[in-house]
């Protein structure tokens, strides 16, 4: 069942979204060579406690993981791309780190993810000759294009088509097993938001729909394997991966990004 949100409810999700963006900005800044990823996990726990937020990940036991998840942020290194269970790992220059974070505040959830290159400037678009920078830039542009296609009266297929077109143009293949999702009172609600689609197909996008849009892909393959930890999903060929995610609302005036870090410290 799809629950549409009122403008007042969307503003509450935006409050959570600004916090999610602030945490991701803070953790990304701290993700420097020599830092252990567990330090990022603990920093996120402190920020959650200070804000009085609730983690959506802690004790989460979905079918796609060997639950319960006992961390508050997903940290996926290099070939790790989705649901990365944080493990002790000292970051090295050039590591490709995906941070994915969702909490609720006053009962309203926001979810976002970003991939960074440890020790490098975040302006990945300026370094297309670097395969990892090019990959990260591709999922960021796909996120922009997917969001731009999320128009009231458009369809879920429009979003998937826009995302898939960027992947295809850049020479990456899309795995359709995991994509975006509705969210609001909980982190995972209907509908599923695929990263491939056909324009004009699928559910119509009504004003009041709040969804997470989240393109992700690997350099070399769309095939995935589960890490023995039961959570972390990796590229099957070990190639590096990237993932970009925002929570957005469909409004009468078009898509509005609720996790874009406006007003976030550090932006
Ligand atoms: N935030 C992830 C998503 O984008 C879900 C992570 S679930 C966890 O949908 F259990 F791995 F934390
Ligand atoms: Co998500």
mmCIF file of C-alpha atoms and ligand atoms in Angstrom:
data_model
loop_
_atom_site.group_PDB
_atom_site.id
_atom_site.type_symbol
_atom_site.label_atom_id
_atom_site.label_comp_id
_atom_site.label_asym_id
_atom_site.label_seq_id
_atom_site.Cartn_x
_atom_site.Cartn_y
_atom_site.Cartn_z
ATOM 1 C CA UNK A 1 0.000 0.000 0.000
ATOM 2 C CA UNK A 2 1.258 3.455 -0.856
ATOM 3 C CA UNK A 3 0.786 6.211 1.692
ATOM 4 C CA UNK A 4 0.939 9.735 0.355
ATOM 5 C CA UNK A 5 2.314 12.442 2.643
ATOM 6 C CA UNK A 6 0.852 15.890 3.341
ATOM 7 C CA UNK A 7 3.027 18.998 2.876
ATOM 8 C CA UNK A 8 3.383 19.202 6.691
ATOM 9 C CA UNK A 9 4.556 15.574 6.815
ATOM 10 C CA UNK A 10 7.008 16.198 3.989
ATOM 11 C CA UNK A 11 8.446 19.111 5.968
ATOM 12 C CA UNK A 12 8.973 16.734 8.909
ATOM 13 C CA UNK A 13 10.813 14.299 6.629
ATOM 14 C CA UNK A 14 12.917 17.262 5.446
ATOM 15 C CA UNK A 15 13.908 17.973 9.059
ATOM 16 C CA UNK A 16 15.217 14.407 9.326
ATOM 17 C CA UNK A 17 16.734 14.737 5.862
ATOM 18 C CA UNK A 18 18.808 17.755 6.865
ATOM 19 C CA UNK A 19 20.212 15.796 9.783
ATOM 20 C CA UNK A 20 20.983 12.782 7.568
ATOM 21 C CA UNK A 21 22.795 15.093 5.132
ATOM 22 C CA UNK A 22 24.753 16.689 7.987
ATOM 23 C CA UNK A 23 25.876 13.304 9.302
ATOM 24 C CA UNK A 24 26.942 12.105 5.846
ATOM 25 C CA UNK A 25 28.867 15.352 5.299
ATOM 26 C CA UNK A 26 30.581 14.983 8.672
ATOM 27 C CA UNK A 27 31.501 11.319 8.138
ATOM 28 C CA UNK A 28 32.691 11.963 4.573
ATOM 29 C CA UNK A 29 34.989 14.694 5.828
ATOM 30 C CA UNK A 30 36.402 12.362 8.484
ATOM 31 C CA UNK A 31 36.959 9.497 6.004
ATOM 32 C CA UNK A 32 40.672 10.236 5.545
ATOM 33 C CA UNK A 33 43.657 7.900 5.112
ATOM 34 C CA UNK A 34 44.569 6.305 8.453
ATOM 35 C CA UNK A 35 41.027 6.502 9.878
ATOM 36 C CA UNK A 36 39.327 3.242 10.856
ATOM 37 C CA UNK A 37 35.806 2.883 9.475
ATOM 38 C CA UNK A 38 34.655 1.838 12.971
ATOM 39 C CA UNK A 39 35.522 5.396 14.079
ATOM 40 C CA UNK A 40 32.951 6.624 11.538
ATOM 41 C CA UNK A 41 30.369 4.188 12.927
ATOM 42 C CA UNK A 42 30.997 5.477 16.446
ATOM 43 C CA UNK A 43 30.882 9.106 15.332
ATOM 44 C CA UNK A 44 27.475 8.396 13.757
ATOM 45 C CA UNK A 45 26.236 6.807 17.001
ATOM 46 C CA UNK A 46 27.308 9.918 18.930
ATOM 47 C CA UNK A 47 25.579 12.250 16.477
ATOM 48 C CA UNK A 48 22.368 10.178 16.679
ATOM 49 C CA UNK A 49 22.431 10.286 20.478
ATOM 50 C CA UNK A 50 23.117 14.056 20.570
ATOM 51 C CA UNK A 51 20.218 14.700 18.186
ATOM 52 C CA UNK A 52 17.799 12.324 19.910
ATOM 53 C CA UNK A 53 17.268 10.493 16.608
ATOM 54 C CA UNK A 54 16.470 6.786 16.139
ATOM 55 C CA UNK A 55 18.608 4.560 13.936
ATOM 56 C CA UNK A 56 16.670 2.716 11.224
ATOM 57 C CA UNK A 57 19.476 0.168 10.913
ATOM 58 C CA UNK A 58 20.077 -1.004 14.468
ATOM 59 C CA UNK A 59 18.304 -4.365 14.908
ATOM 60 C CA UNK A 60 16.868 -4.193 11.386
ATOM 61 C CA UNK A 61 16.264 -7.763 10.160
ATOM 62 C CA UNK A 62 15.154 -7.671 6.518
ATOM 63 C CA UNK A 63 15.066 -10.743 4.288
ATOM 64 C CA UNK A 64 18.142 -9.499 2.387
ATOM 65 C CA UNK A 65 20.447 -9.612 5.424
ATOM 66 C CA UNK A 66 21.601 -12.014 8.107
ATOM 67 C CA UNK A 67 19.945 -9.933 10.799
ATOM 68 C CA UNK A 68 19.738 -8.220 13.161
ATOM 69 C CA UNK A 69 22.030 -5.438 11.844
ATOM 70 C CA UNK A 70 23.999 -4.075 14.795
ATOM 71 C CA UNK A 71 25.371 -0.806 13.455
ATOM 72 C CA UNK A 72 23.903 2.581 12.544
ATOM 73 C CA UNK A 73 25.595 3.261 9.222
ATOM 74 C CA UNK A 74 26.384 1.107 6.207
ATOM 75 C CA UNK A 75 30.056 1.472 5.267
ATOM 76 C CA UNK A 76 31.045 -0.369 2.083
ATOM 77 C CA UNK A 77 34.663 -0.319 0.906
ATOM 78 C CA UNK A 78 35.795 -0.673 -2.752
ATOM 79 C CA UNK A 79 33.929 -3.704 -4.194
ATOM 80 C CA UNK A 80 31.415 -3.445 -1.313
ATOM 81 C CA UNK A 81 28.402 -1.477 -2.505
ATOM 82 C CA UNK A 82 25.203 -2.115 -0.519
ATOM 83 C CA UNK A 83 24.383 -2.827 3.133
ATOM 84 C CA UNK A 84 28.058 -2.756 4.107
ATOM 85 C CA UNK A 85 28.381 -4.051 7.638
ATOM 86 C CA UNK A 86 31.102 -1.921 9.250
ATOM 87 C CA UNK A 87 34.248 -3.896 10.034
ATOM 88 C CA UNK A 88 37.580 -2.671 11.414
ATOM 89 C CA UNK A 89 39.428 -1.360 8.362
ATOM 90 C CA UNK A 90 41.980 1.436 8.276
ATOM 91 C CA UNK A 91 41.184 3.570 5.248
ATOM 92 C CA UNK A 92 43.930 3.992 2.668
ATOM 93 C CA UNK A 93 44.286 6.750 0.095
ATOM 94 C CA UNK A 94 42.184 5.839 -2.915
ATOM 95 C CA UNK A 95 39.740 3.575 -1.077
ATOM 96 C CA UNK A 96 36.244 3.984 -2.508
ATOM 97 C CA UNK A 97 33.923 4.307 0.490
ATOM 98 C CA UNK A 98 30.115 4.255 0.336
ATOM 99 C CA UNK A 99 28.270 5.682 3.334
ATOM 100 C CA UNK A 100 24.536 4.945 3.592
ATOM 101 C CA UNK A 101 22.563 6.344 6.524
ATOM 102 C CA UNK A 102 18.934 6.466 7.629
ATOM 103 C CA UNK A 103 17.305 7.583 10.884
ATOM 104 C CA UNK A 104 13.941 8.757 12.101
ATOM 105 C CA UNK A 105 13.257 11.929 14.064
ATOM 106 C CA UNK A 106 9.796 12.442 15.594
ATOM 107 C CA UNK A 107 8.719 9.309 13.755
ATOM 108 C CA UNK A 108 9.760 10.422 10.247
ATOM 109 C CA UNK A 109 12.519 8.717 8.263
ATOM 110 C CA UNK A 110 15.054 10.006 5.725
ATOM 111 C CA UNK A 111 17.633 7.875 3.882
ATOM 112 C CA UNK A 112 20.657 8.942 1.810
ATOM 113 C CA UNK A 113 23.976 7.601 0.579
ATOM 114 C CA UNK A 114 27.148 8.900 -0.997
ATOM 115 C CA UNK A 115 30.411 7.453 -2.260
ATOM 116 C CA UNK A 116 33.745 9.198 -1.718
ATOM 117 C CA UNK A 117 37.331 8.549 -2.739
ATOM 118 C CA UNK A 118 39.434 8.590 0.395
ATOM 119 C CA UNK A 119 42.136 11.269 0.292
ATOM 120 C CA UNK A 120 40.876 12.852 -2.923
ATOM 121 C CA UNK A 121 38.959 16.019 -3.666
ATOM 122 C CA UNK A 122 35.198 15.326 -3.820
ATOM 123 C CA UNK A 123 34.929 17.031 -7.210
ATOM 124 C CA UNK A 124 34.945 13.680 -9.034
ATOM 125 C CA UNK A 125 33.520 15.240 -12.211
ATOM 126 C CA UNK A 126 36.814 17.088 -12.728
ATOM 127 C CA UNK A 127 38.805 13.816 -12.877
ATOM 128 C CA UNK A 128 37.130 11.689 -15.599
ATOM 129 C CA UNK A 129 40.454 9.983 -16.417
ATOM 130 C CA UNK A 130 40.337 8.269 -13.000
ATOM 131 C CA UNK A 131 38.104 5.152 -13.324
ATOM 132 C CA UNK A 132 36.850 5.437 -9.736
ATOM 133 C CA UNK A 133 36.085 9.162 -10.035
ATOM 134 C CA UNK A 134 34.282 8.499 -13.326
ATOM 135 C CA UNK A 135 32.229 5.717 -11.693
ATOM 136 C CA UNK A 136 31.209 7.876 -8.727
ATOM 137 C CA UNK A 137 30.358 10.774 -11.021
ATOM 138 C CA UNK A 138 28.186 8.412 -13.086
ATOM 139 C CA UNK A 139 25.976 7.385 -10.144
ATOM 140 C CA UNK A 140 25.749 11.039 -9.026
ATOM 141 C CA UNK A 141 24.598 12.144 -12.482
ATOM 142 C CA UNK A 142 22.194 9.210 -12.626
ATOM 143 C CA UNK A 143 20.741 10.350 -9.307
ATOM 144 C CA UNK A 144 20.328 13.893 -10.674
ATOM 145 C CA UNK A 145 18.671 12.579 -13.838
ATOM 146 C CA UNK A 146 16.417 10.181 -11.939
ATOM 147 C CA UNK A 147 15.263 12.982 -9.668
ATOM 148 C CA UNK A 148 14.700 15.354 -12.591
ATOM 149 C CA UNK A 149 12.421 12.715 -14.134
ATOM 150 C CA UNK A 150 10.342 12.376 -10.937
ATOM 151 C CA UNK A 151 7.603 14.729 -12.099
ATOM 152 C CA UNK A 152 4.017 14.640 -10.842
ATOM 153 C CA UNK A 153 2.025 12.771 -13.469
ATOM 154 C CA UNK A 154 5.162 10.995 -14.691
ATOM 155 C CA UNK A 155 5.782 7.353 -13.884
ATOM 156 C CA UNK A 156 8.182 5.141 -11.967
ATOM 157 C CA UNK A 157 9.373 3.942 -15.377
ATOM 158 C CA UNK A 158 10.476 7.495 -16.206
ATOM 159 C CA UNK A 159 12.812 7.466 -13.190
ATOM 160 C CA UNK A 160 14.253 4.054 -14.047
ATOM 161 C CA UNK A 161 14.652 4.986 -17.695
ATOM 162 C CA UNK A 162 16.550 8.162 -16.779
ATOM 163 C CA UNK A 163 18.867 6.300 -14.405
ATOM 164 C CA UNK A 164 19.417 3.423 -16.796
ATOM 165 C CA UNK A 165 20.217 5.788 -19.655
ATOM 166 C CA UNK A 166 23.117 7.291 -17.700
ATOM 167 C CA UNK A 167 24.492 3.845 -16.840
ATOM 168 C CA UNK A 168 24.237 2.710 -20.456
ATOM 169 C CA UNK A 169 25.825 5.887 -21.840
ATOM 170 C CA UNK A 170 28.705 5.541 -19.375
ATOM 171 C CA UNK A 171 29.195 1.828 -20.106
ATOM 172 C CA UNK A 172 27.967 0.350 -16.808
ATOM 173 C CA UNK A 173 25.406 -2.401 -16.286
ATOM 174 C CA UNK A 174 22.516 -2.128 -13.827
ATOM 175 C CA UNK A 175 21.601 -4.845 -11.337
ATOM 176 C CA UNK A 176 17.826 -4.745 -10.839
ATOM 177 C CA UNK A 177 17.774 -6.791 -7.633
ATOM 178 C CA UNK A 178 18.049 -3.693 -5.444
ATOM 179 C CA UNK A 179 16.799 -0.174 -6.089
ATOM 180 C CA UNK A 180 14.983 2.672 -4.410
ATOM 181 C CA UNK A 181 11.852 2.558 -2.285
ATOM 182 C CA UNK A 182 9.066 4.488 -0.657
ATOM 183 C CA UNK A 183 9.685 5.688 2.886
ATOM 184 C CA UNK A 184 8.171 7.862 5.587
ATOM 185 C CA UNK A 185 7.015 6.292 8.832
ATOM 186 C CA UNK A 186 9.407 3.419 8.081
ATOM 187 C CA UNK A 187 12.549 3.086 5.968
ATOM 188 C CA UNK A 188 11.221 0.641 3.401
ATOM 189 C CA UNK A 189 7.713 1.197 2.071
ATOM 190 C CA UNK A 190 6.037 0.694 -1.280
ATOM 191 C CA UNK A 191 6.689 1.318 -4.086
ATOM 192 C CA UNK A 192 9.923 -0.277 -5.289
ATOM 193 C CA UNK A 193 11.812 2.277 -7.435
ATOM 194 C CA UNK A 194 13.809 0.366 -10.078
ATOM 195 C CA UNK A 195 17.078 1.616 -11.567
ATOM 196 C CA UNK A 196 15.931 0.516 -15.026
ATOM 197 C CA UNK A 197 12.611 1.244 -16.686
ATOM 198 C CA UNK A 198 10.616 2.271 -19.693
ATOM 199 C CA UNK A 199 9.388 5.808 -20.046
ATOM 200 C CA UNK A 200 5.630 6.055 -19.507
ATOM 201 C CA UNK A 201 5.429 2.625 -17.848
ATOM 202 C CA UNK A 202 4.765 1.721 -14.237
ATOM 203 C CA UNK A 203 2.913 3.488 -11.476
ATOM 204 C CA UNK A 204 2.002 7.131 -11.963
ATOM 205 C CA UNK A 205 3.808 9.507 -9.588
ATOM 206 C CA UNK A 206 1.260 11.375 -7.443
ATOM 207 C CA UNK A 207 2.058 14.540 -5.467
ATOM 208 C CA UNK A 208 2.738 13.469 -1.880
ATOM 209 C CA UNK A 209 4.781 10.406 -2.833
ATOM 210 C CA UNK A 210 8.084 10.269 -0.918
ATOM 211 C CA UNK A 211 10.741 7.920 -2.280
ATOM 212 C CA UNK A 212 14.436 7.157 -2.014
ATOM 213 C CA UNK A 213 16.139 7.178 -5.417
ATOM 214 C CA UNK A 214 19.382 5.221 -5.353
ATOM 215 C CA UNK A 215 21.404 4.321 -8.443
ATOM 216 C CA UNK A 216 24.402 2.070 -7.793
ATOM 217 C CA UNK A 217 26.742 0.106 -10.020
ATOM 218 C CA UNK A 218 30.176 -1.449 -10.367
ATOM 219 C CA UNK A 219 32.889 -0.790 -12.923
ATOM 220 C CA UNK A 220 32.962 -4.313 -14.327
ATOM 221 C CA UNK A 221 29.745 -6.261 -13.790
ATOM 222 C CA UNK A 222 26.134 -6.116 -12.619
ATOM 223 C CA UNK A 223 26.573 -9.425 -10.802
ATOM 224 C CA UNK A 224 26.802 -9.384 -7.030
ATOM 225 C CA UNK A 225 27.980 -11.679 -4.274
ATOM 226 C CA UNK A 226 27.260 -11.677 -0.550
ATOM 227 C CA UNK A 227 30.162 -11.246 1.825
ATOM 228 C CA UNK A 228 30.454 -14.033 4.447
ATOM 229 C CA UNK A 229 29.303 -11.390 6.993
ATOM 230 C CA UNK A 230 25.786 -12.024 5.667
ATOM 231 C CA UNK A 231 25.113 -8.353 4.857
ATOM 232 C CA UNK A 232 27.691 -6.680 2.661
ATOM 233 C CA UNK A 233 26.908 -6.952 -1.052
ATOM 234 C CA UNK A 234 29.955 -6.818 -3.343
ATOM 235 C CA UNK A 235 30.563 -6.775 -7.068
ATOM 236 C CA UNK A 236 31.096 -10.356 -8.270
ATOM 237 C CA UNK A 237 34.318 -9.456 -10.098
ATOM 238 C CA UNK A 238 35.816 -7.409 -7.260
ATOM 239 C CA UNK A 239 35.680 -4.182 -9.249
ATOM 240 C CA UNK A 240 34.996 -0.938 -7.418
ATOM 241 C CA UNK A 241 31.441 0.289 -6.904
ATOM 242 C CA UNK A 242 29.491 3.483 -6.199
ATOM 243 C CA UNK A 243 26.060 4.380 -4.832
ATOM 244 C CA UNK A 244 24.267 7.738 -4.640
ATOM 245 C CA UNK A 245 20.952 8.191 -2.856
ATOM 246 C CA UNK A 246 18.548 10.961 -1.886
ATOM 247 C CA UNK A 247 15.127 11.007 -0.313
ATOM 248 C CA UNK A 248 12.780 13.098 -2.459
ATOM 249 C CA UNK A 249 9.165 14.226 -2.418
ATOM 250 C CA UNK A 250 6.989 14.491 -5.522
ATOM 251 C CA UNK A 251 5.102 17.780 -5.252
ATOM 252 C CA UNK A 252 2.731 19.706 -7.511
ATOM 253 C CA UNK A 253 5.743 21.874 -8.394
ATOM 254 C CA UNK A 254 8.052 18.921 -9.163
ATOM 255 C CA UNK A 255 10.584 16.868 -7.226
ATOM 256 C CA UNK A 256 12.055 18.266 -3.998
ATOM 257 C CA UNK A 257 15.239 16.770 -2.515
ATOM 258 C CA UNK A 258 14.839 16.293 1.234
ATOM 259 C CA UNK A 259 18.424 15.132 1.994
ATOM 260 C CA UNK A 260 20.426 17.680 0.026
ATOM 261 C CA UNK A 261 22.246 19.234 2.954
ATOM 262 C CA UNK A 262 20.842 22.720 2.728
ATOM 263 C CA UNK A 263 21.638 24.316 6.102
ATOM 264 C CA UNK A 264 23.800 21.310 6.989
ATOM 265 C CA UNK A 265 26.940 22.236 8.918
ATOM 266 C CA UNK A 266 29.918 21.836 6.631
ATOM 267 C CA UNK A 267 28.013 22.806 3.508
HETATM 268 N N1 LIG B 1 19.559 2.504 3.643
HETATM 269 C C1 LIG B 1 19.603 1.273 2.903
HETATM 270 C C2 LIG B 1 18.739 1.550 1.695
HETATM 271 O O1 LIG B 1 19.128 2.386 0.970
HETATM 272 C C3 LIG B 1 19.134 0.094 3.723
HETATM 273 C C4 LIG B 1 20.139 -0.412 4.665
HETATM 274 S S1 LIG B 1 19.464 -1.666 5.607
HETATM 275 C C5 LIG B 1 20.671 -2.186 6.642
HETATM 276 O O2 LIG B 1 17.670 1.109 1.473
HETATM 277 F F1 LIG B 1 20.127 -3.028 7.438
HETATM 278 F F2 LIG B 1 21.648 -2.711 5.930
HETATM 279 F F3 LIG B 1 21.165 -1.237 7.332
HETATM 280 CO CO1 LIG B 2 17.478 3.481 0.591
#
